[in-house]
mmCIF file of C-alpha atoms in Angstrom:
data_model
loop_
_atom_site.group_PDB
_atom_site.id
_atom_site.type_symbol
_atom_site.label_atom_id
_atom_site.label_comp_id
_atom_site.label_asym_id
_atom_site.label_seq_id
_atom_site.Cartn_x
_atom_site.Cartn_y
_atom_site.Cartn_z
ATOM 1 C CA MET U 23 -11.466 -29.019 44.542
ATOM 2 C CA VAL U 24 -9.653 -25.504 45.867
ATOM 3 C CA HIS U 25 -7.688 -26.182 49.131
ATOM 4 C CA GLN U 26 -7.611 -23.705 51.681
ATOM 5 C CA LEU U 27 -4.874 -21.743 53.299
ATOM 6 C CA ALA U 28 -5.587 -19.389 56.463
ATOM 7 C CA GLY U 29 -3.027 -16.653 58.733
ATOM 8 C CA VAL U 30 -0.113 -14.960 58.634
ATOM 9 C CA ALA U 31 3.231 -17.273 58.236
ATOM 10 C CA GLY U 32 4.614 -18.858 61.497
ATOM 11 C CA SER U 33 1.174 -18.934 63.109
ATOM 12 C CA THR U 34 -0.767 -21.616 64.062
ATOM 13 C CA ALA U 35 -3.377 -20.817 61.916
ATOM 14 C CA PHE U 36 -1.167 -21.221 58.755
ATOM 15 C CA ASP U 37 0.399 -23.649 60.197
ATOM 16 C CA ALA U 38 -2.763 -25.974 60.628
ATOM 17 C CA THR U 39 -4.415 -24.700 57.285
ATOM 18 C CA GLN U 40 -0.767 -25.674 55.246
ATOM 19 C CA ALA U 41 -0.422 -28.857 57.776
ATOM 20 C CA ALA U 42 -3.694 -30.370 56.062
ATOM 21 C CA TYR U 43 -2.670 -29.138 52.951
ATOM 22 C CA TYR U 44 0.770 -30.600 52.537
ATOM 23 C CA ALA U 45 -1.327 -34.155 53.744
ATOM 24 C CA THR U 46 -4.103 -34.465 51.437
ATOM 25 C CA ILE U 47 -1.825 -34.089 48.455
ATOM 26 C CA ALA U 48 1.415 -35.164 48.901
ATOM 27 C CA GLN U 49 3.744 -37.679 51.901
ATOM 28 C CA SER U 50 6.522 -35.883 53.413
ATOM 29 C CA ASP U 51 9.690 -37.056 54.924
ATOM 30 C CA LYS U 52 12.266 -34.689 56.362
ATOM 31 C CA SER U 53 15.754 -34.648 56.075
ATOM 32 C CA GLY U 54 19.157 -34.466 58.370
ATOM 33 C CA ASP U 55 19.227 -30.065 57.821
ATOM 34 C CA GLY U 56 15.640 -29.896 58.557
ATOM 35 C CA THR U 57 14.209 -29.516 55.087
ATOM 36 C CA VAL U 58 10.580 -31.525 54.869
ATOM 37 C CA ARG U 59 10.161 -33.009 51.545
ATOM 38 C CA HIS U 60 6.256 -32.979 50.213
ATOM 39 C CA ARG U 61 6.464 -35.477 47.412
ATOM 40 C CA LEU U 62 3.289 -35.202 45.364
ATOM 41 C CA ARG U 63 1.132 -38.553 45.607
ATOM 42 C CA PRO U 64 0.443 -40.120 42.105
ATOM 43 C CA GLU U 65 -3.560 -39.162 42.004
ATOM 44 C CA VAL U 66 -2.003 -35.719 42.740
ATOM 45 C CA GLY U 67 1.107 -35.195 40.142
ATOM 46 C CA ASP U 68 4.542 -35.043 39.810
ATOM 47 C CA GLY U 69 7.421 -33.818 42.040
ATOM 48 C CA THR U 70 8.094 -31.933 45.294
ATOM 49 C CA ILE U 71 7.309 -29.189 47.064
ATOM 50 C CA GLU U 72 10.673 -28.448 49.877
ATOM 51 C CA VAL U 73 10.262 -26.184 53.162
ATOM 52 C CA THR U 74 13.217 -25.315 54.728
ATOM 53 C CA SER U 75 12.941 -23.328 58.128
ATOM 54 C CA LEU U 76 15.618 -20.834 58.680
ATOM 55 C CA ARG U 77 16.467 -19.086 62.010
ATOM 56 C CA ASN U 78 15.804 -16.065 61.500
ATOM 57 C CA GLY U 79 12.192 -16.840 61.154
ATOM 58 C CA PHE U 80 12.268 -16.920 57.026
ATOM 59 C CA HIS U 81 10.944 -20.454 55.249
ATOM 60 C CA ILE U 82 12.497 -20.869 51.538
ATOM 61 C CA VAL U 83 9.451 -22.943 49.768
ATOM 62 C CA ARG U 84 10.985 -24.634 46.746
ATOM 63 C CA TYR U 85 8.527 -25.704 44.402
ATOM 64 C CA ASP U 86 9.435 -28.253 41.296
ATOM 65 C CA VAL U 87 5.689 -29.630 40.412
ATOM 66 C CA ALA U 88 3.002 -30.477 37.768
ATOM 67 C CA PHE U 89 -0.619 -31.503 38.739
ATOM 68 C CA ALA U 90 -2.426 -33.908 37.580
ATOM 69 C CA GLY U 91 -5.619 -32.119 36.042
ATOM 70 C CA GLY U 92 -5.155 -28.336 37.535
ATOM 71 C CA HIS U 93 -4.511 -27.902 41.087
ATOM 72 C CA GLN U 94 -6.210 -24.254 42.990
ATOM 73 C CA VAL U 95 -5.486 -22.910 46.403
ATOM 74 C CA GLY U 96 -7.600 -20.607 47.613
ATOM 75 C CA TYR U 97 -5.851 -18.052 50.411
ATOM 76 C CA THR U 98 -6.555 -15.427 53.057
ATOM 77 C CA PHE U 99 -3.697 -14.028 54.656
ATOM 78 C CA PRO U 100 -4.048 -10.414 56.478
ATOM 79 C CA GLY U 101 -1.412 -7.458 56.169
ATOM 80 C CA ASP U 102 1.541 -8.518 57.953
ATOM 81 C CA HIS U 103 1.916 -12.193 56.137
ATOM 82 C CA PHE U 104 5.448 -11.206 53.777
ATOM 83 C CA GLU U 105 5.934 -13.668 50.835
ATOM 84 C CA LEU U 106 8.747 -13.163 47.705
ATOM 85 C CA GLU U 107 8.451 -15.612 45.132
ATOM 86 C CA HIS U 108 10.576 -16.358 41.945
ATOM 87 C CA CYS U 109 9.192 -17.931 39.400
ATOM 88 C CA VAL U 110 11.732 -19.831 37.525
ATOM 89 C CA ASP U 111 10.312 -21.925 34.605
ATOM 90 C CA GLY U 112 6.271 -22.497 33.990
ATOM 91 C CA ARG U 113 3.122 -20.482 35.105
ATOM 92 C CA MET U 114 1.159 -19.803 37.920
ATOM 93 C CA HIS U 115 -2.304 -17.668 37.971
ATOM 94 C CA ILE U 116 -3.266 -15.648 40.561
ATOM 95 C CA SER U 117 -6.739 -13.518 40.617
ATOM 96 C CA GLU U 118 -8.525 -11.946 43.394
ATOM 97 C CA ALA U 119 -11.460 -9.436 43.385
ATOM 98 C CA GLY U 120 -11.409 -7.518 40.601
ATOM 99 C CA SER U 121 -7.752 -8.541 39.306
ATOM 100 C CA THR U 122 -5.947 -10.920 38.014
ATOM 101 C CA GLY U 123 -2.606 -11.663 37.112
ATOM 102 C CA GLY U 124 0.219 -14.142 37.873
ATOM 103 C CA LEU U 125 4.267 -15.427 37.345
ATOM 104 C CA HIS U 126 6.081 -16.619 34.115
ATOM 105 C CA ALA U 127 9.367 -17.569 34.328
ATOM 106 C CA GLY U 128 12.026 -14.981 35.289
ATOM 107 C CA SER U 129 9.602 -12.587 37.004
ATOM 108 C CA VAL U 130 8.857 -12.223 40.681
ATOM 109 C CA ALA U 131 5.543 -11.429 42.794
ATOM 110 C CA LEU U 132 6.013 -9.389 45.931
ATOM 111 C CA SER U 133 2.860 -9.668 48.340
ATOM 112 C CA PRO U 134 0.881 -5.681 49.331
ATOM 113 C CA ARG U 135 1.264 -5.003 52.969
ATOM 114 C CA CYS U 136 -2.244 -5.501 53.240
ATOM 115 C CA ALA U 137 -4.997 -8.429 53.702
ATOM 116 C CA THR U 138 -5.363 -10.612 50.444
ATOM 117 C CA ASP U 139 -8.215 -12.471 49.900
ATOM 118 C CA GLY U 140 -8.127 -15.051 46.236
ATOM 119 C CA VAL U 141 -7.043 -18.427 44.577
ATOM 120 C CA VAL U 142 -3.890 -19.093 42.569
ATOM 121 C CA ALA U 143 -4.268 -22.069 40.035
ATOM 122 C CA HIS U 144 -2.481 -24.508 38.319
ATOM 123 C CA GLY U 145 -2.738 -25.866 34.914
ATOM 124 C CA ASP U 146 -3.169 -29.122 33.992
ATOM 125 C CA GLY U 147 0.291 -31.210 33.405
ATOM 126 C CA GLU U 148 2.129 -27.540 33.463
ATOM 127 C CA ARG U 149 5.089 -27.777 35.612
ATOM 128 C CA TYR U 150 6.289 -25.179 37.311
ATOM 129 C CA ARG U 151 9.217 -24.546 39.107
ATOM 130 C CA ALA U 152 10.086 -21.402 41.922
ATOM 131 C CA VAL U 153 11.737 -20.752 45.166
ATOM 132 C CA SER U 154 9.071 -18.658 47.948
ATOM 133 C CA ILE U 155 10.062 -16.797 50.455
ATOM 134 C CA THR U 156 7.778 -16.534 53.507
ATOM 135 C CA GLY U 157 7.518 -14.952 57.053
ATOM 136 C CA THR U 158 6.052 -11.715 58.169
ATOM 137 C CA TRP U 159 7.152 -7.803 57.441
ATOM 138 C CA THR U 160 7.299 -7.519 61.142
ATOM 139 C CA GLY U 161 9.992 -9.934 61.235
ATOM 140 C CA LEU U 162 11.373 -8.593 58.061
ATOM 141 C CA GLU U 163 11.643 -5.394 59.546
ATOM 142 C CA SER U 164 13.604 -6.603 62.935
ATOM 143 C CA TYR U 165 15.778 -8.638 60.333
ATOM 144 C CA LEU U 166 17.115 -5.579 58.364
ATOM 145 C CA THR U 167 16.937 -4.223 61.696
ATOM 146 C CA GLY U 168 19.204 -6.770 63.328
ATOM 147 C CA VAL U 169 22.211 -6.694 60.538
ATOM 148 C CA GLY U 170 22.044 -3.076 59.910
ATOM 149 C CA ALA U 171 19.674 -2.437 56.742
ATOM 150 C CA GLY U 172 17.854 0.433 58.261
ATOM 151 C CA ALA U 173 14.017 0.659 57.597
ATOM 152 C CA LEU U 174 12.185 -1.127 54.900
ATOM 153 C CA PRO U 175 11.526 1.954 51.411
ATOM 154 C CA ALA U 176 8.056 2.196 51.565
ATOM 155 C CA THR U 177 5.880 -0.491 49.488
ATOM 156 C CA GLY U 178 4.567 2.821 47.165
ATOM 157 C CA PRO U 179 0.684 3.450 46.435
ATOM 158 C CA GLU U 180 -1.258 0.894 46.084
ATOM 159 C CA ASN U 181 -1.316 0.050 42.586
ATOM 160 C CA VAL U 182 2.334 0.352 42.885
ATOM 161 C CA ALA U 183 1.672 -3.072 45.322
ATOM 162 C CA ARG U 184 -0.623 -4.809 43.121
ATOM 163 C CA GLU U 185 1.404 -4.656 40.044
ATOM 164 C CA ARG U 186 4.542 -6.360 41.624
ATOM 165 C CA TYR U 187 2.157 -8.549 43.402
ATOM 166 C CA LEU U 188 0.482 -9.993 40.138
ATOM 167 C CA GLY U 189 3.584 -9.762 38.881
ATOM 168 C CA ARG U 190 4.649 -7.820 36.514
ATOM 169 C CA SER U 191 6.777 -4.987 37.939
ATOM 170 C CA ALA U 192 10.268 -4.917 36.387
ATOM 171 C CA ALA U 193 11.405 -3.058 39.713
ATOM 172 C CA LEU U 194 11.772 -6.487 41.344
ATOM 173 C CA ARG U 195 13.640 -8.376 39.106
ATOM 174 C CA PRO U 196 17.158 -8.597 40.526
ATOM 175 C CA VAL U 197 15.760 -10.328 43.190
ATOM 176 C CA ALA U 198 15.625 -12.953 40.569
ATOM 177 C CA GLY U 199 19.304 -14.034 40.639
ATOM 178 C CA PRO U 200 19.521 -15.412 44.142
ATOM 179 C CA LEU U 201 16.540 -16.568 44.359
ATOM 180 C CA ALA U 202 17.421 -18.741 41.076
ATOM 181 C CA GLU U 203 19.993 -19.551 43.092
ATOM 182 C CA ILE U 204 18.521 -21.086 45.980
ATOM 183 C CA PHE U 205 16.682 -23.260 43.501
ATOM 184 C CA MET U 206 20.004 -24.744 41.672
ATOM 185 C CA HIS U 207 21.635 -25.183 45.207
ATOM 186 C CA ARG U 208 20.400 -29.292 45.169
ATOM 187 C CA HIS U 209 23.055 -31.232 47.189
ATOM 188 C CA SER U 210 23.150 -31.516 50.930
ATOM 189 C CA SER U 211 26.552 -30.134 52.766
ATOM 190 C CA PRO U 212 27.131 -28.859 56.154
ATOM 191 C CA GLY U 213 27.450 -25.264 54.648
ATOM 192 C CA ARG U 214 23.367 -25.831 52.721
ATOM 193 C CA LEU U 215 22.118 -23.371 55.346
ATOM 194 C CA LEU U 216 24.670 -21.476 55.087
ATOM 195 C CA PHE U 217 24.167 -20.443 51.767
ATOM 196 C CA LEU U 218 20.377 -20.586 51.999
ATOM 197 C CA GLU U 219 20.938 -17.493 54.700
ATOM 198 C CA SER U 220 23.501 -15.694 52.251
ATOM 199 C CA ARG U 221 21.210 -16.219 49.033
ATOM 200 C CA LEU U 222 18.209 -14.744 51.203
ATOM 201 C CA ALA U 223 20.484 -11.396 52.310
ATOM 202 C CA ALA U 224 21.346 -11.106 48.834
ATOM 203 C CA ALA U 225 17.573 -11.502 47.640
ATOM 204 C CA LEU U 226 16.539 -9.281 50.249
ATOM 205 C CA ALA U 227 19.704 -6.504 49.608
ATOM 206 C CA ALA U 228 17.934 -6.318 46.077
ATOM 207 C CA LEU U 229 13.857 -6.251 47.326
ATOM 208 C CA ILE U 230 15.208 -2.945 49.568
ATOM 209 C CA ASP U 231 16.830 -1.237 46.382
ATOM 210 C CA GLY U 232 13.880 -2.281 44.108
ATOM 211 C CA LEU U 233 11.783 -0.845 46.828
ATOM 212 C CA ALA U 234 13.921 2.801 46.568
ATOM 213 C CA VAL U 235 14.483 3.104 42.505
ATOM 214 C CA THR U 236 10.377 3.313 42.260
ATOM 215 C CA ALA U 237 9.334 6.955 40.661
ATOM 216 C CA PRO U 238 7.541 8.626 42.537
ATOM 217 C CA PRO U 239 3.866 9.265 42.011
ATOM 218 C CA ALA U 240 3.429 12.124 39.141
ATOM 219 C CA ASP U 241 1.692 14.128 42.059
ATOM 220 C CA ILE U 242 4.422 14.233 44.042
ATOM 221 C CA ARG U 243 5.969 16.575 42.062
ATOM 222 C CA GLU U 244 3.419 18.621 42.284
ATOM 223 C CA LEU U 245 3.734 19.975 46.175
ATOM 224 C CA GLU U 246 5.994 22.519 47.363
ATOM 225 C CA ASP U 247 9.637 21.178 49.008
ATOM 226 C CA HIS U 248 8.209 23.043 52.360
ATOM 227 C CA GLU U 249 5.122 20.898 52.019
ATOM 228 C CA VAL U 250 6.162 17.782 51.433
ATOM 229 C CA ALA U 251 8.501 18.834 54.451
ATOM 230 C CA ALA U 252 5.514 18.947 56.849
ATOM 231 C CA LEU U 253 4.088 16.505 55.300
ATOM 232 C CA HIS U 254 7.166 14.398 56.347
ATOM 233 C CA ARG U 255 6.487 15.592 60.183
ATOM 234 C CA VAL U 256 2.735 14.423 60.037
ATOM 235 C CA PRO U 257 3.684 10.459 61.193
ATOM 236 C CA GLU U 258 5.652 12.116 64.166
ATOM 237 C CA LEU U 259 2.864 14.667 65.204
ATOM 238 C CA LEU U 260 0.933 11.485 65.021
ATOM 239 C CA TRP U 261 2.840 9.337 66.792
ATOM 240 C CA ARG U 262 4.197 12.044 69.803
ATOM 241 C CA ASP U 263 0.349 12.545 70.457
ATOM 242 C CA ARG U 264 -0.649 9.015 69.948
ATOM 243 C CA HIS U 265 -2.950 9.161 73.603
ATOM 244 C CA ALA U 266 -4.569 11.538 71.836
ATOM 245 C CA PRO U 267 -4.096 11.827 68.590
ATOM 246 C CA PRO U 268 -4.582 15.266 66.488
ATOM 247 C CA SER U 269 -7.635 15.652 63.784
ATOM 248 C CA LEU U 270 -7.063 15.789 60.609
ATOM 249 C CA ALA U 271 -8.181 19.859 60.911
ATOM 250 C CA GLU U 272 -5.161 20.344 63.686
ATOM 251 C CA LEU U 273 -2.806 18.628 61.327
ATOM 252 C CA ALA U 274 -3.752 20.635 58.482
ATOM 253 C CA ARG U 275 -3.244 23.952 60.513
ATOM 254 C CA ALA U 276 0.098 22.665 62.340
ATOM 255 C CA SER U 277 1.300 21.822 58.759
ATOM 256 C CA SER U 278 -0.081 25.269 57.461
ATOM 257 C CA MET U 279 -1.904 23.121 54.410
ATOM 258 C CA SER U 280 -5.706 23.142 53.828
ATOM 259 C CA VAL U 281 -7.300 18.909 55.190
ATOM 260 C CA ARG U 282 -8.036 18.588 50.547
ATOM 261 C CA ARG U 283 -4.707 19.790 50.771
ATOM 262 C CA LEU U 284 -3.253 17.512 53.830
ATOM 263 C CA THR U 285 -4.761 14.665 52.419
ATOM 264 C CA THR U 286 -4.031 14.235 48.892
ATOM 265 C CA GLY U 287 -0.251 15.076 49.438
ATOM 266 C CA PHE U 288 -0.012 12.938 52.051
ATOM 267 C CA ARG U 289 -1.081 9.441 50.165
ATOM 268 C CA ALA U 290 1.001 11.363 46.859
ATOM 269 C CA LEU U 291 3.921 10.533 49.335
ATOM 270 C CA TYR U 292 3.177 7.774 51.224
ATOM 271 C CA GLY U 293 1.243 5.671 49.258
ATOM 272 C CA THR U 294 -2.007 5.501 51.571
ATOM 273 C CA SER U 295 -4.346 7.883 53.644
ATOM 274 C CA VAL U 296 -3.199 9.817 57.426
ATOM 275 C CA LEU U 297 -5.059 7.739 59.594
ATOM 276 C CA GLU U 298 -4.107 3.797 57.910
ATOM 277 C CA HIS U 299 -0.231 5.207 57.827
ATOM 278 C CA HIS U 300 -0.717 5.794 61.698
ATOM 279 C CA ARG U 301 -2.460 2.802 62.318
ATOM 280 C CA ARG U 302 0.187 0.994 60.635
ATOM 281 C CA ARG U 303 2.929 2.183 62.261
ATOM 282 C CA CYS U 304 0.880 1.869 65.265
ATOM 283 C CA LEU U 305 0.002 -1.577 64.857
ATOM 284 C CA ASP U 306 3.854 -2.980 63.498
ATOM 285 C CA ARG U 307 5.471 -1.077 66.896
ATOM 286 C CA ALA U 308 3.363 -2.904 68.849
ATOM 287 C CA ALA U 309 4.119 -6.665 67.008
ATOM 288 C CA ALA U 310 7.600 -6.176 67.779
ATOM 289 C CA LEU U 311 7.116 -4.744 71.337
ATOM 290 C CA LEU U 312 4.921 -8.628 71.751
ATOM 291 C CA VAL U 313 7.990 -10.540 69.945
ATOM 292 C CA GLU U 314 10.740 -8.740 71.632
ATOM 293 C CA THR U 315 9.662 -7.831 74.633
ATOM 294 C CA ASP U 316 7.588 -9.256 78.131
ATOM 295 C CA TRP U 317 5.563 -6.789 78.864
ATOM 296 C CA PRO U 318 1.258 -7.615 78.901
ATOM 297 C CA VAL U 319 0.022 -7.032 76.300
ATOM 298 C CA ALA U 320 -2.362 -4.342 77.913
ATOM 299 C CA ARG U 321 1.117 -2.138 78.525
ATOM 300 C CA ILE U 322 1.252 -2.715 74.762
ATOM 301 C CA GLY U 323 -1.835 -1.762 73.542
ATOM 302 C CA HIS U 324 -1.305 1.921 75.419
ATOM 303 C CA GLU U 325 2.660 2.060 74.520
ATOM 304 C CA VAL U 326 0.961 1.916 71.140
ATOM 305 C CA GLY U 327 -1.743 4.420 72.011
ATOM 306 C CA TYR U 328 -5.001 2.558 72.202
ATOM 307 C CA ALA U 329 -7.453 3.309 75.249
ATOM 308 C CA SER U 330 -8.526 0.089 76.360
ATOM 309 C CA PRO U 331 -6.851 -4.265 75.938
ATOM 310 C CA SER U 332 -10.230 -4.470 73.911
ATOM 311 C CA ASN U 333 -10.196 -1.708 71.050
ATOM 312 C CA PHE U 334 -6.532 -2.882 71.191
ATOM 313 C CA GLY U 335 -7.308 -6.925 71.005
ATOM 314 C CA TYR U 336 -9.884 -6.563 68.311
ATOM 315 C CA ALA U 337 -7.733 -4.048 65.881
ATOM 316 C CA PHE U 338 -4.347 -6.032 66.126
ATOM 317 C CA ARG U 339 -6.437 -9.358 65.399
ATOM 318 C CA ARG U 340 -8.186 -7.879 62.144
ATOM 319 C CA ASP U 341 -4.970 -6.387 60.856
ATOM 320 C CA ARG U 342 -2.692 -10.069 61.787
ATOM 321 C CA GLY U 343 -5.435 -12.474 61.943
ATOM 322 C CA THR U 344 -4.841 -13.605 65.203
ATOM 323 C CA THR U 345 -5.002 -12.305 69.005
ATOM 324 C CA PRO U 346 -1.585 -10.447 70.451
ATOM 325 C CA ALA U 347 -1.168 -13.123 73.044
ATOM 326 C CA ARG U 348 -1.101 -15.852 70.121
ATOM 327 C CA PHE U 349 0.550 -13.730 68.017
ATOM 328 C CA ARG U 350 3.376 -13.669 70.722
ATOM 329 C CA ARG U 351 3.256 -17.383 70.529
ATOM 330 C CA ALA U 352 4.010 -18.050 67.291
ATOM 331 C CA HIS U 353 6.897 -15.912 67.345
ATOM 332 C CA SER U 354 8.529 -16.013 70.171
#
């Protein structure tokens, strides 16, 4: 049997599939500090999955489980789903179309900023001990802004993000320390939630440092300084004229570059295409406005450059896996 999880963390869809999953495999009870402990049914295996909700919108999930007969969970997550997981002990296998990997003792995985669809699997009787931080990329950026941390560094080209996701990146190893402290902290106390918040902040600080020190792709070194400066201006040109976006040819002329040089240089610098980077910026801004303001959805769509509410609704739903209105309700 393959259980299923879907939607972005905190959304109605995700909560529903997660609740159905836990109801199938475990008996659940809630502690005084808000932590929900899901104890595996004897026929499923041995151990617990503990979920603690923090006030900043993140959830801490602590795994200490051994599944009888193996265990598989399918997932379908949109691009805004954020998950940072550290394996303390054991192993978990990850498989998606065209790629496989997994977590083992000491490794850390970071979800990519794109839709993912695959299966995680646990071996028969193999104990898995891990800590996962779940939330949204939008929520993470709002949180970092709120604590004065500034912008989150770029997650890098797709191949780099994929290596991190599959647990094969050494750059994220410093994140393991604070997450391991969360795993080891078992006793209930008045300061428990504050302790968890502090270790979360430490893990996110290590994540920012790990993303910031990633070596740039080799292609970047082939760009002239003036070309790099011109490419850095492209996102602002697109944002400034978002209601009537310039074409690639117009951007290339404004940057004194050929279209080919612009597109290949931009991808080397930002790890994505010009149009995808702009689309991401618009939808990320829209998600922030849905949470931070009471503006009508149509006004927000216009603000981020969409010509009609229907076009905005379609783009947002395709990216986030839910409608703007439901996203607002889930994050307010």
